[in-house]
Amino acid sequence: MNLVAGYRDGSSDSEVAGTGRCAFCANDFPEEQRLCRVGDLNVMSPLGQVVPRSLVAFHFPKTGEGDPCFANRSLEHAADLVAFEEVADAFHRSYGGRITTFYEQGRAGGGRLLDRTGFRHHAHYCSWPGVVDTVAAIRSVALGITVEELDDIARLGASADGRPYVLVRTYVDGRCAESQLVLPTTAKAWTTLEDFRLKYPLAEQLGYGDFRDWRTRMPERTHQTAREFHAFFTA
């Protein structure tokens, strides 16, 4: 892994927001917000952190646009996603944590490239330092879903089978203890999985509703995570 770039102040161009321009594809992130590379994935300290030590891994394409979800090329990204899990979990455990939750909202799994506000979907994998009931959070907004076991991330594309999805994996004491794939079983659930923001109900679970939206931009939390990650990474 190689250390890469750093932070910005969290500003953005509001005129660009509705154009479908993707910050991930455009590499439009602050100096030092990106922390390291894991294979073909960039690891970053995201804005709007609900709790410190949350990380995101994303694929930055060398040319053109990035994948809208990891299911599209799960065979190619599987090893890097697992490597990211191991790094993020080790980072969390280095500060005394035991459980790390990972998830990807594959909103574009069903083929929609833009959300309803005009932002482009891009594959990014989130880590949360702690216990959150992700499936319960999804059930609170989408009743018509099924939950399948998915031990091998390389099978994500085949298992999603052209549907929007949520991939959820939990590490306990340094090992993956649970791996699940949430899929829609009704047209309404399909639309809900394409549209909703999973961070919102997860933040409510933890009692941090005020920090659930990245647009609240709490730079001190982003900076704290970056400082702690660099200390962990260079130890």
mmCIF file of N, CA and C in Angstrom, residues 85-205:
data_model
loop_
_atom_site.group_PDB
_atom_site.id
_atom_site.type_symbol
_atom_site.label_atom_id
_atom_site.label_comp_id
_atom_site.label_asym_id
_atom_site.label_seq_id
_atom_site.Cartn_x
_atom_site.Cartn_y
_atom_site.Cartn_z
ATOM 1 N N GLU A 85 -11.091 -4.534 4.059
ATOM 2 C CA GLU A 85 -11.732 -4.933 5.306
ATOM 3 C C GLU A 85 -10.690 -5.217 6.381
ATOM 4 N N GLU A 86 -9.658 -5.935 6.010
ATOM 5 C CA GLU A 86 -8.633 -6.308 6.983
ATOM 6 C C GLU A 86 -7.890 -5.076 7.495
ATOM 7 N N VAL A 87 -7.610 -4.116 6.606
ATOM 8 C CA VAL A 87 -6.936 -2.880 7.024
ATOM 9 C C VAL A 87 -7.838 -2.063 7.942
ATOM 10 N N ALA A 88 -9.097 -1.857 7.526
ATOM 11 C CA ALA A 88 -10.017 -1.035 8.307
ATOM 12 C C ALA A 88 -10.303 -1.670 9.665
ATOM 13 N N ASP A 89 -10.462 -2.982 9.691
ATOM 14 C CA ASP A 89 -10.731 -3.661 10.959
ATOM 15 C C ASP A 89 -9.515 -3.600 11.880
ATOM 16 N N ALA A 90 -8.319 -3.790 11.322
ATOM 17 C CA ALA A 90 -7.105 -3.689 12.135
ATOM 18 C C ALA A 90 -6.939 -2.278 12.689
ATOM 19 N N PHE A 91 -7.272 -1.272 11.882
ATOM 20 C CA PHE A 91 -7.228 0.127 12.331
ATOM 21 C C PHE A 91 -8.165 0.329 13.518
ATOM 22 N N HIS A 92 -9.385 -0.159 13.397
ATOM 23 C CA HIS A 92 -10.355 -0.012 14.478
ATOM 24 C C HIS A 92 -9.889 -0.754 15.726
ATOM 25 N N ARG A 93 -9.395 -1.985 15.570
ATOM 26 C CA ARG A 93 -8.954 -2.773 16.728
ATOM 27 C C ARG A 93 -7.733 -2.156 17.394
ATOM 28 N N SER A 94 -6.920 -1.427 16.621
ATOM 29 C CA SER A 94 -5.731 -0.797 17.211
ATOM 30 C C SER A 94 -6.114 0.274 18.226
ATOM 31 N N TYR A 95 -7.368 0.761 18.143
ATOM 32 C CA TYR A 95 -7.868 1.740 19.110
ATOM 33 C C TYR A 95 -8.873 1.119 20.075
ATOM 34 N N GLY A 96 -8.826 -0.202 20.197
ATOM 35 C CA GLY A 96 -9.620 -0.882 21.212
ATOM 36 C C GLY A 96 -10.952 -1.445 20.759
ATOM 37 N N GLY A 97 -11.288 -1.316 19.475
ATOM 38 C CA GLY A 97 -12.559 -1.838 18.989
ATOM 39 C C GLY A 97 -12.525 -3.349 18.794
ATOM 40 N N ARG A 98 -13.704 -3.953 18.805
ATOM 41 C CA ARG A 98 -13.817 -5.397 18.576
ATOM 42 C C ARG A 98 -14.604 -5.731 17.316
ATOM 43 N N ILE A 99 -15.554 -4.861 16.952
ATOM 44 C CA ILE A 99 -16.473 -5.164 15.859
ATOM 45 C C ILE A 99 -16.442 -4.039 14.827
ATOM 46 N N THR A 100 -16.332 -4.413 13.553
ATOM 47 C CA THR A 100 -16.370 -3.451 12.460
ATOM 48 C C THR A 100 -17.421 -3.901 11.456
ATOM 49 N N THR A 101 -18.288 -2.981 11.066
ATOM 50 C CA THR A 101 -19.332 -3.271 10.097
ATOM 51 C C THR A 101 -18.977 -2.643 8.751
ATOM 52 N N PHE A 102 -19.131 -3.424 7.687
ATOM 53 C CA PHE A 102 -18.868 -2.949 6.330
ATOM 54 C C PHE A 102 -20.145 -3.047 5.511
ATOM 55 N N TYR A 103 -20.338 -2.087 4.609
ATOM 56 C CA TYR A 103 -21.480 -2.214 3.711
ATOM 57 C C TYR A 103 -21.242 -1.433 2.416
ATOM 58 N N GLU A 104 -21.880 -1.927 1.372
ATOM 59 C CA GLU A 104 -21.976 -1.194 0.113
ATOM 60 C C GLU A 104 -23.441 -1.115 -0.272
ATOM 61 N N GLN A 105 -23.895 0.087 -0.599
ATOM 62 C CA GLN A 105 -25.222 0.246 -1.171
ATOM 63 C C GLN A 105 -25.093 0.176 -2.685
ATOM 64 N N GLY A 106 -25.458 -0.960 -3.245
ATOM 65 C CA GLY A 106 -25.356 -1.132 -4.690
ATOM 66 C C GLY A 106 -26.578 -0.565 -5.382
ATOM 67 N N ARG A 107 -26.761 0.755 -5.259
ATOM 68 C CA ARG A 107 -27.964 1.380 -5.816
ATOM 69 C C ARG A 107 -28.033 1.206 -7.323
ATOM 70 N N ALA A 108 -26.868 1.131 -7.972
ATOM 71 C CA ALA A 108 -26.850 1.000 -9.429
ATOM 72 C C ALA A 108 -26.895 -0.458 -9.879
ATOM 73 N N GLY A 109 -27.071 -1.375 -8.945
ATOM 74 C CA GLY A 109 -27.109 -2.781 -9.325
ATOM 75 C C GLY A 109 -28.193 -3.093 -10.333
ATOM 76 N N GLY A 110 -29.289 -2.347 -10.263
ATOM 77 C CA GLY A 110 -30.376 -2.548 -11.207
ATOM 78 C C GLY A 110 -30.236 -1.743 -12.486
ATOM 79 N N GLY A 111 -29.139 -0.991 -12.610
ATOM 80 C CA GLY A 111 -28.855 -0.282 -13.853
ATOM 81 C C GLY A 111 -29.022 1.218 -13.826
ATOM 82 N N ARG A 112 -29.543 1.798 -12.732
ATOM 83 C CA ARG A 112 -29.702 3.242 -12.685
ATOM 84 C C ARG A 112 -28.370 3.909 -12.376
ATOM 85 N N LEU A 113 -27.884 4.749 -13.285
ATOM 86 C CA LEU A 113 -26.568 5.365 -13.136
ATOM 87 C C LEU A 113 -26.603 6.663 -12.339
ATOM 88 N N LEU A 114 -27.747 7.365 -12.354
ATOM 89 C CA LEU A 114 -27.880 8.612 -11.604
ATOM 90 C C LEU A 114 -28.980 8.464 -10.569
ATOM 91 N N ASP A 115 -28.790 9.124 -9.398
ATOM 92 C CA ASP A 115 -29.890 9.116 -8.441
ATOM 93 C C ASP A 115 -30.894 10.192 -8.848
ATOM 94 N N ARG A 116 -31.966 10.323 -8.080
ATOM 95 C CA ARG A 116 -33.049 11.201 -8.491
ATOM 96 C C ARG A 116 -32.706 12.676 -8.367
ATOM 97 N N THR A 117 -31.563 13.000 -7.738
ATOM 98 C CA THR A 117 -31.136 14.397 -7.648
ATOM 99 C C THR A 117 -30.065 14.726 -8.675
ATOM 100 N N GLY A 118 -29.633 13.738 -9.459
ATOM 101 C CA GLY A 118 -28.659 13.996 -10.513
ATOM 102 C C GLY A 118 -27.245 13.587 -10.196
ATOM 103 N N PHE A 119 -26.985 13.051 -8.987
ATOM 104 C CA PHE A 119 -25.647 12.588 -8.651
ATOM 105 C C PHE A 119 -25.402 11.209 -9.237
ATOM 106 N N ARG A 120 -24.192 11.007 -9.731
ATOM 107 C CA ARG A 120 -23.839 9.739 -10.354
ATOM 108 C C ARG A 120 -23.500 8.697 -9.288
ATOM 109 N N HIS A 121 -24.029 7.500 -9.484
ATOM 110 C CA HIS A 121 -23.673 6.403 -8.588
ATOM 111 C C HIS A 121 -22.230 5.972 -8.849
ATOM 112 N N HIS A 122 -21.533 5.618 -7.781
ATOM 113 C CA HIS A 122 -20.163 5.136 -7.913
ATOM 114 C C HIS A 122 -19.923 4.111 -6.817
ATOM 115 N N ALA A 123 -19.227 3.055 -7.181
ATOM 116 C CA ALA A 123 -18.941 1.999 -6.208
ATOM 117 C C ALA A 123 -18.083 2.538 -5.071
ATOM 118 N N HIS A 124 -18.577 2.439 -3.831
ATOM 119 C CA HIS A 124 -17.758 2.769 -2.664
ATOM 120 C C HIS A 124 -18.215 1.902 -1.492
ATOM 121 N N TYR A 125 -17.234 1.427 -0.734
ATOM 122 C CA TYR A 125 -17.440 0.443 0.322
ATOM 123 C C TYR A 125 -17.135 1.112 1.657
ATOM 124 N N CYS A 126 -18.107 1.100 2.576
ATOM 125 C CA CYS A 126 -18.012 1.857 3.822
ATOM 126 C C CYS A 126 -17.679 0.955 5.008
ATOM 127 N N SER A 127 -16.857 1.445 5.918
ATOM 128 C CA SER A 127 -16.602 0.737 7.175
ATOM 129 C C SER A 127 -17.077 1.600 8.335
ATOM 130 N N TRP A 128 -17.749 0.963 9.281
ATOM 131 C CA TRP A 128 -18.205 1.630 10.500
ATOM 132 C C TRP A 128 -17.587 0.945 11.704
ATOM 133 N N PRO A 129 -16.942 1.714 12.583
ATOM 134 C CA PRO A 129 -16.296 1.120 13.757
ATOM 135 C C PRO A 129 -17.299 0.867 14.878
ATOM 136 N N GLY A 130 -17.922 -0.291 14.865
ATOM 137 C CA GLY A 130 -18.864 -0.597 15.931
ATOM 138 C C GLY A 130 -20.018 -1.452 15.459
ATOM 139 N N VAL A 131 -20.981 -1.617 16.341
ATOM 140 C CA VAL A 131 -22.126 -2.493 16.089
ATOM 141 C C VAL A 131 -23.309 -1.672 15.600
ATOM 142 N N VAL A 132 -23.765 -1.940 14.394
ATOM 143 C CA VAL A 132 -25.007 -1.371 13.883
ATOM 144 C C VAL A 132 -25.790 -2.507 13.245
ATOM 145 N N ASP A 133 -27.099 -2.495 13.424
ATOM 146 C CA ASP A 133 -27.948 -3.532 12.843
ATOM 147 C C ASP A 133 -28.392 -3.050 11.472
ATOM 148 N N THR A 134 -27.564 -3.360 10.486
ATOM 149 C CA THR A 134 -27.788 -2.837 9.141
ATOM 150 C C THR A 134 -29.056 -3.399 8.517
ATOM 151 N N VAL A 135 -29.273 -4.694 8.687
ATOM 152 C CA VAL A 135 -30.465 -5.312 8.097
ATOM 153 C C VAL A 135 -31.736 -4.727 8.721
ATOM 154 N N ALA A 136 -31.732 -4.509 10.023
ATOM 155 C CA ALA A 136 -32.889 -3.900 10.679
ATOM 156 C C ALA A 136 -33.128 -2.493 10.153
ATOM 157 N N ALA A 137 -32.041 -1.755 9.894
ATOM 158 C CA ALA A 137 -32.177 -0.408 9.349
ATOM 159 C C ALA A 137 -32.834 -0.441 7.975
ATOM 160 N N ILE A 138 -32.482 -1.437 7.183
ATOM 161 C CA ILE A 138 -33.078 -1.563 5.849
ATOM 162 C C ILE A 138 -34.544 -1.974 5.964
ATOM 163 N N ARG A 139 -34.821 -2.904 6.864
ATOM 164 C CA ARG A 139 -36.214 -3.352 7.034
ATOM 165 C C ARG A 139 -37.116 -2.216 7.519
ATOM 166 N N SER A 140 -36.530 -1.216 8.174
ATOM 167 C CA SER A 140 -37.346 -0.106 8.663
ATOM 168 C C SER A 140 -37.885 0.753 7.534
ATOM 169 N N VAL A 141 -37.282 0.641 6.353
ATOM 170 C CA VAL A 141 -37.744 1.454 5.218
ATOM 171 C C VAL A 141 -38.188 0.606 4.031
ATOM 172 N N ALA A 142 -37.828 -0.683 4.021
ATOM 173 C CA ALA A 142 -38.176 -1.547 2.892
ATOM 174 C C ALA A 142 -38.643 -2.898 3.414
ATOM 175 N N LEU A 143 -39.924 -3.204 3.236
ATOM 176 C CA LEU A 143 -40.469 -4.460 3.755
ATOM 177 C C LEU A 143 -40.221 -5.640 2.813
ATOM 178 N N GLY A 144 -40.239 -5.386 1.519
ATOM 179 C CA GLY A 144 -40.127 -6.482 0.559
ATOM 180 C C GLY A 144 -38.692 -6.805 0.210
ATOM 181 N N ILE A 145 -37.960 -7.374 1.169
ATOM 182 C CA ILE A 145 -36.557 -7.719 0.928
ATOM 183 C C ILE A 145 -36.297 -9.160 1.350
ATOM 184 N N THR A 146 -35.219 -9.713 0.814
ATOM 185 C CA THR A 146 -34.728 -11.003 1.261
ATOM 186 C C THR A 146 -33.264 -10.845 1.645
ATOM 187 N N VAL A 147 -32.807 -11.651 2.589
ATOM 188 C CA VAL A 147 -31.426 -11.574 3.067
ATOM 189 C C VAL A 147 -30.762 -12.924 2.815
ATOM 190 N N GLU A 148 -29.688 -12.915 2.023
ATOM 191 C CA GLU A 148 -28.979 -14.136 1.673
ATOM 192 C C GLU A 148 -27.566 -14.110 2.251
ATOM 193 N N GLU A 149 -27.031 -15.283 2.540
ATOM 194 C CA GLU A 149 -25.635 -15.382 2.939
ATOM 195 C C GLU A 149 -24.759 -15.243 1.700
ATOM 196 N N LEU A 150 -23.660 -14.497 1.815
ATOM 197 C CA LEU A 150 -22.729 -14.322 0.698
ATOM 198 C C LEU A 150 -21.312 -14.397 1.244
ATOM 199 N N ASP A 151 -20.768 -15.593 1.314
ATOM 200 C CA ASP A 151 -19.442 -15.764 1.901
ATOM 201 C C ASP A 151 -18.334 -15.275 0.989
ATOM 202 N N ASP A 152 -18.551 -15.316 -0.319
ATOM 203 C CA ASP A 152 -17.512 -14.970 -1.287
ATOM 204 C C ASP A 152 -17.917 -13.703 -2.034
ATOM 205 N N ILE A 153 -17.204 -12.593 -1.804
ATOM 206 C CA ILE A 153 -17.540 -11.334 -2.471
ATOM 207 C C ILE A 153 -17.418 -11.460 -3.983
ATOM 208 N N ALA A 154 -16.581 -12.371 -4.455
ATOM 209 C CA ALA A 154 -16.435 -12.560 -5.898
ATOM 210 C C ALA A 154 -17.756 -12.976 -6.544
ATOM 211 N N ARG A 155 -18.683 -13.501 -5.769
ATOM 212 C CA ARG A 155 -19.983 -13.920 -6.286
ATOM 213 C C ARG A 155 -21.042 -12.821 -6.160
ATOM 214 N N LEU A 156 -20.633 -11.634 -5.790
ATOM 215 C CA LEU A 156 -21.586 -10.544 -5.595
ATOM 216 C C LEU A 156 -22.400 -10.278 -6.854
ATOM 217 N N GLY A 157 -21.729 -10.166 -7.994
ATOM 218 C CA GLY A 157 -22.429 -9.871 -9.236
ATOM 219 C C GLY A 157 -23.438 -10.939 -9.600
ATOM 220 N N ALA A 158 -23.032 -12.204 -9.495
ATOM 221 C CA ALA A 158 -23.928 -13.307 -9.839
ATOM 222 C C ALA A 158 -25.121 -13.360 -8.889
ATOM 223 N N SER A 159 -24.877 -13.089 -7.611
ATOM 224 C CA SER A 159 -25.950 -13.165 -6.620
ATOM 225 C C SER A 159 -26.911 -11.980 -6.730
ATOM 226 N N ALA A 160 -26.372 -10.791 -7.009
ATOM 227 C CA ALA A 160 -27.238 -9.622 -7.169
ATOM 228 C C ALA A 160 -28.096 -9.759 -8.420
ATOM 229 N N ASP A 161 -27.527 -10.314 -9.482
ATOM 230 C CA ASP A 161 -28.267 -10.677 -10.694
ATOM 231 C C ASP A 161 -29.097 -9.510 -11.244
ATOM 232 N N GLY A 162 -28.434 -8.346 -11.386
ATOM 233 C CA GLY A 162 -29.095 -7.214 -12.000
ATOM 234 C C GLY A 162 -30.099 -6.492 -11.130
ATOM 235 N N ARG A 163 -29.946 -6.609 -9.806
ATOM 236 C CA ARG A 163 -30.851 -5.940 -8.876
ATOM 237 C C ARG A 163 -30.070 -4.976 -7.984
ATOM 238 N N PRO A 164 -30.699 -3.891 -7.534
ATOM 239 C CA PRO A 164 -30.063 -3.084 -6.475
ATOM 240 C C PRO A 164 -29.910 -3.953 -5.237
ATOM 241 N N TYR A 165 -28.918 -3.648 -4.409
ATOM 242 C CA TYR A 165 -28.616 -4.516 -3.276
ATOM 243 C C TYR A 165 -27.908 -3.729 -2.187
ATOM 244 N N VAL A 166 -27.801 -4.360 -1.017
ATOM 245 C CA VAL A 166 -26.917 -3.865 0.034
ATOM 246 C C VAL A 166 -26.076 -5.051 0.497
ATOM 247 N N LEU A 167 -24.770 -4.923 0.397
ATOM 248 C CA LEU A 167 -23.840 -5.924 0.904
ATOM 249 C C LEU A 167 -23.437 -5.525 2.310
ATOM 250 N N VAL A 168 -23.543 -6.445 3.266
ATOM 251 C CA VAL A 168 -23.227 -6.160 4.669
ATOM 252 C C VAL A 168 -22.313 -7.257 5.205
ATOM 253 N N ARG A 169 -21.172 -6.860 5.744
ATOM 254 C CA ARG A 169 -20.245 -7.826 6.329
ATOM 255 C C ARG A 169 -19.773 -7.318 7.686
ATOM 256 N N THR A 170 -19.656 -8.230 8.653
ATOM 257 C CA THR A 170 -19.283 -7.859 10.017
ATOM 258 C C THR A 170 -18.048 -8.632 10.447
ATOM 259 N N TYR A 171 -17.056 -7.890 10.936
ATOM 260 C CA TYR A 171 -15.848 -8.498 11.494
ATOM 261 C C TYR A 171 -15.932 -8.463 13.016
ATOM 262 N N VAL A 172 -15.598 -9.566 13.640
ATOM 263 C CA VAL A 172 -15.572 -9.663 15.097
ATOM 264 C C VAL A 172 -14.215 -10.232 15.507
ATOM 265 N N ASP A 173 -13.485 -9.481 16.316
ATOM 266 C CA ASP A 173 -12.176 -9.927 16.803
ATOM 267 C C ASP A 173 -11.256 -10.368 15.669
ATOM 268 N N GLY A 174 -11.264 -9.593 14.586
ATOM 269 C CA GLY A 174 -10.291 -9.815 13.523
ATOM 270 C C GLY A 174 -10.688 -10.789 12.437
ATOM 271 N N ARG A 175 -11.904 -11.287 12.450
ATOM 272 C CA ARG A 175 -12.316 -12.210 11.392
ATOM 273 C C ARG A 175 -13.731 -11.882 10.936
ATOM 274 N N CYS A 176 -14.028 -12.216 9.675
ATOM 275 C CA CYS A 176 -15.368 -11.979 9.150
ATOM 276 C C CYS A 176 -16.320 -13.004 9.748
ATOM 277 N N ALA A 177 -17.273 -12.524 10.550
ATOM 278 C CA ALA A 177 -18.202 -13.410 11.244
ATOM 279 C C ALA A 177 -19.549 -13.515 10.547
ATOM 280 N N GLU A 178 -19.872 -12.551 9.685
ATOM 281 C CA GLU A 178 -21.167 -12.572 9.001
ATOM 282 C C GLU A 178 -21.060 -11.819 7.690
ATOM 283 N N SER A 179 -21.649 -12.389 6.641
ATOM 284 C CA SER A 179 -21.632 -11.770 5.318
ATOM 285 C C SER A 179 -23.002 -11.970 4.694
ATOM 286 N N GLN A 180 -23.710 -10.861 4.433
ATOM 287 C CA GLN A 180 -25.087 -10.941 3.964
ATOM 288 C C GLN A 180 -25.318 -10.027 2.770
ATOM 289 N N LEU A 181 -26.262 -10.434 1.936
ATOM 290 C CA LEU A 181 -26.660 -9.650 0.784
ATOM 291 C C LEU A 181 -28.167 -9.410 0.872
ATOM 292 N N VAL A 182 -28.554 -8.133 0.902
ATOM 293 C CA VAL A 182 -29.960 -7.749 0.983
ATOM 294 C C VAL A 182 -30.449 -7.410 -0.423
ATOM 295 N N LEU A 183 -31.554 -8.063 -0.829
ATOM 296 C CA LEU A 183 -32.077 -7.907 -2.179
ATOM 297 C C LEU A 183 -33.583 -7.620 -2.141
ATOM 298 N N PRO A 184 -34.105 -6.916 -3.140
ATOM 299 C CA PRO A 184 -35.542 -6.617 -3.167
ATOM 300 C C PRO A 184 -36.353 -7.802 -3.682
ATOM 301 N N THR A 185 -37.580 -7.928 -3.174
ATOM 302 C CA THR A 185 -38.496 -8.954 -3.672
ATOM 303 C C THR A 185 -39.764 -8.333 -4.249
ATOM 304 N N THR A 186 -39.889 -7.001 -4.151
ATOM 305 C CA THR A 186 -41.039 -6.294 -4.708
ATOM 306 C C THR A 186 -40.544 -5.074 -5.470
ATOM 307 N N ALA A 187 -41.410 -4.551 -6.339
ATOM 308 C CA ALA A 187 -41.052 -3.353 -7.100
ATOM 309 C C ALA A 187 -40.814 -2.167 -6.175
ATOM 310 N N LYS A 188 -41.598 -2.056 -5.123
ATOM 311 C CA LYS A 188 -41.442 -0.946 -4.183
ATOM 312 C C LYS A 188 -40.103 -1.034 -3.461
ATOM 313 N N ALA A 189 -39.735 -2.250 -3.036
ATOM 314 C CA ALA A 189 -38.450 -2.420 -2.357
ATOM 315 C C ALA A 189 -37.295 -2.138 -3.312
ATOM 316 N N TRP A 190 -37.442 -2.499 -4.576
ATOM 317 C CA TRP A 190 -36.420 -2.221 -5.592
ATOM 318 C C TRP A 190 -36.150 -0.716 -5.632
ATOM 319 N N THR A 191 -37.213 0.069 -5.742
ATOM 320 C CA THR A 191 -37.074 1.533 -5.796
ATOM 321 C C THR A 191 -36.485 2.079 -4.500
ATOM 322 N N THR A 192 -36.913 1.527 -3.377
ATOM 323 C CA THR A 192 -36.409 1.999 -2.081
ATOM 324 C C THR A 192 -34.913 1.753 -1.966
ATOM 325 N N LEU A 193 -34.443 0.573 -2.370
ATOM 326 C CA LEU A 193 -33.016 0.270 -2.280
ATOM 327 C C LEU A 193 -32.205 1.153 -3.221
ATOM 328 N N GLU A 194 -32.814 1.611 -4.312
ATOM 329 C CA GLU A 194 -32.124 2.529 -5.214
ATOM 330 C C GLU A 194 -31.987 3.928 -4.617
ATOM 331 N N ASP A 195 -32.955 4.311 -3.780
ATOM 332 C CA ASP A 195 -33.052 5.716 -3.380
ATOM 333 C C ASP A 195 -32.583 6.060 -1.967
ATOM 334 N N PHE A 196 -32.754 5.155 -1.016
ATOM 335 C CA PHE A 196 -32.578 5.590 0.367
ATOM 336 C C PHE A 196 -31.114 5.681 0.791
ATOM 337 N N ARG A 197 -30.875 6.434 1.857
ATOM 338 C CA ARG A 197 -29.528 6.632 2.378
ATOM 339 C C ARG A 197 -29.384 5.820 3.663
ATOM 340 N N LEU A 198 -28.646 4.741 3.597
ATOM 341 C CA LEU A 198 -28.528 3.828 4.730
ATOM 342 C C LEU A 198 -27.899 4.496 5.935
ATOM 343 N N LYS A 199 -27.029 5.468 5.683
ATOM 344 C CA LYS A 199 -26.372 6.139 6.803
ATOM 345 C C LYS A 199 -27.383 6.782 7.748
ATOM 346 N N TYR A 200 -28.523 7.227 7.223
ATOM 347 C CA TYR A 200 -29.498 7.926 8.062
ATOM 348 C C TYR A 200 -30.019 7.055 9.199
ATOM 349 N N PRO A 201 -30.619 5.879 8.911
ATOM 350 C CA PRO A 201 -31.091 5.047 10.026
ATOM 351 C C PRO A 201 -29.959 4.489 10.882
ATOM 352 N N LEU A 202 -28.779 4.268 10.304
ATOM 353 C CA LEU A 202 -27.652 3.791 11.113
ATOM 354 C C LEU A 202 -27.234 4.873 12.113
ATOM 355 N N ALA A 203 -27.202 6.110 11.667
ATOM 356 C CA ALA A 203 -26.865 7.214 12.566
ATOM 357 C C ALA A 203 -27.889 7.330 13.683
ATOM 358 N N GLU A 204 -29.165 7.149 13.338
ATOM 359 C CA GLU A 204 -30.216 7.209 14.354
ATOM 360 C C GLU A 204 -30.022 6.107 15.392
ATOM 361 N N GLN A 205 -29.614 4.905 14.953
ATOM 362 C CA GLN A 205 -29.358 3.806 15.890
ATOM 363 C C GLN A 205 -28.318 4.187 16.933
#
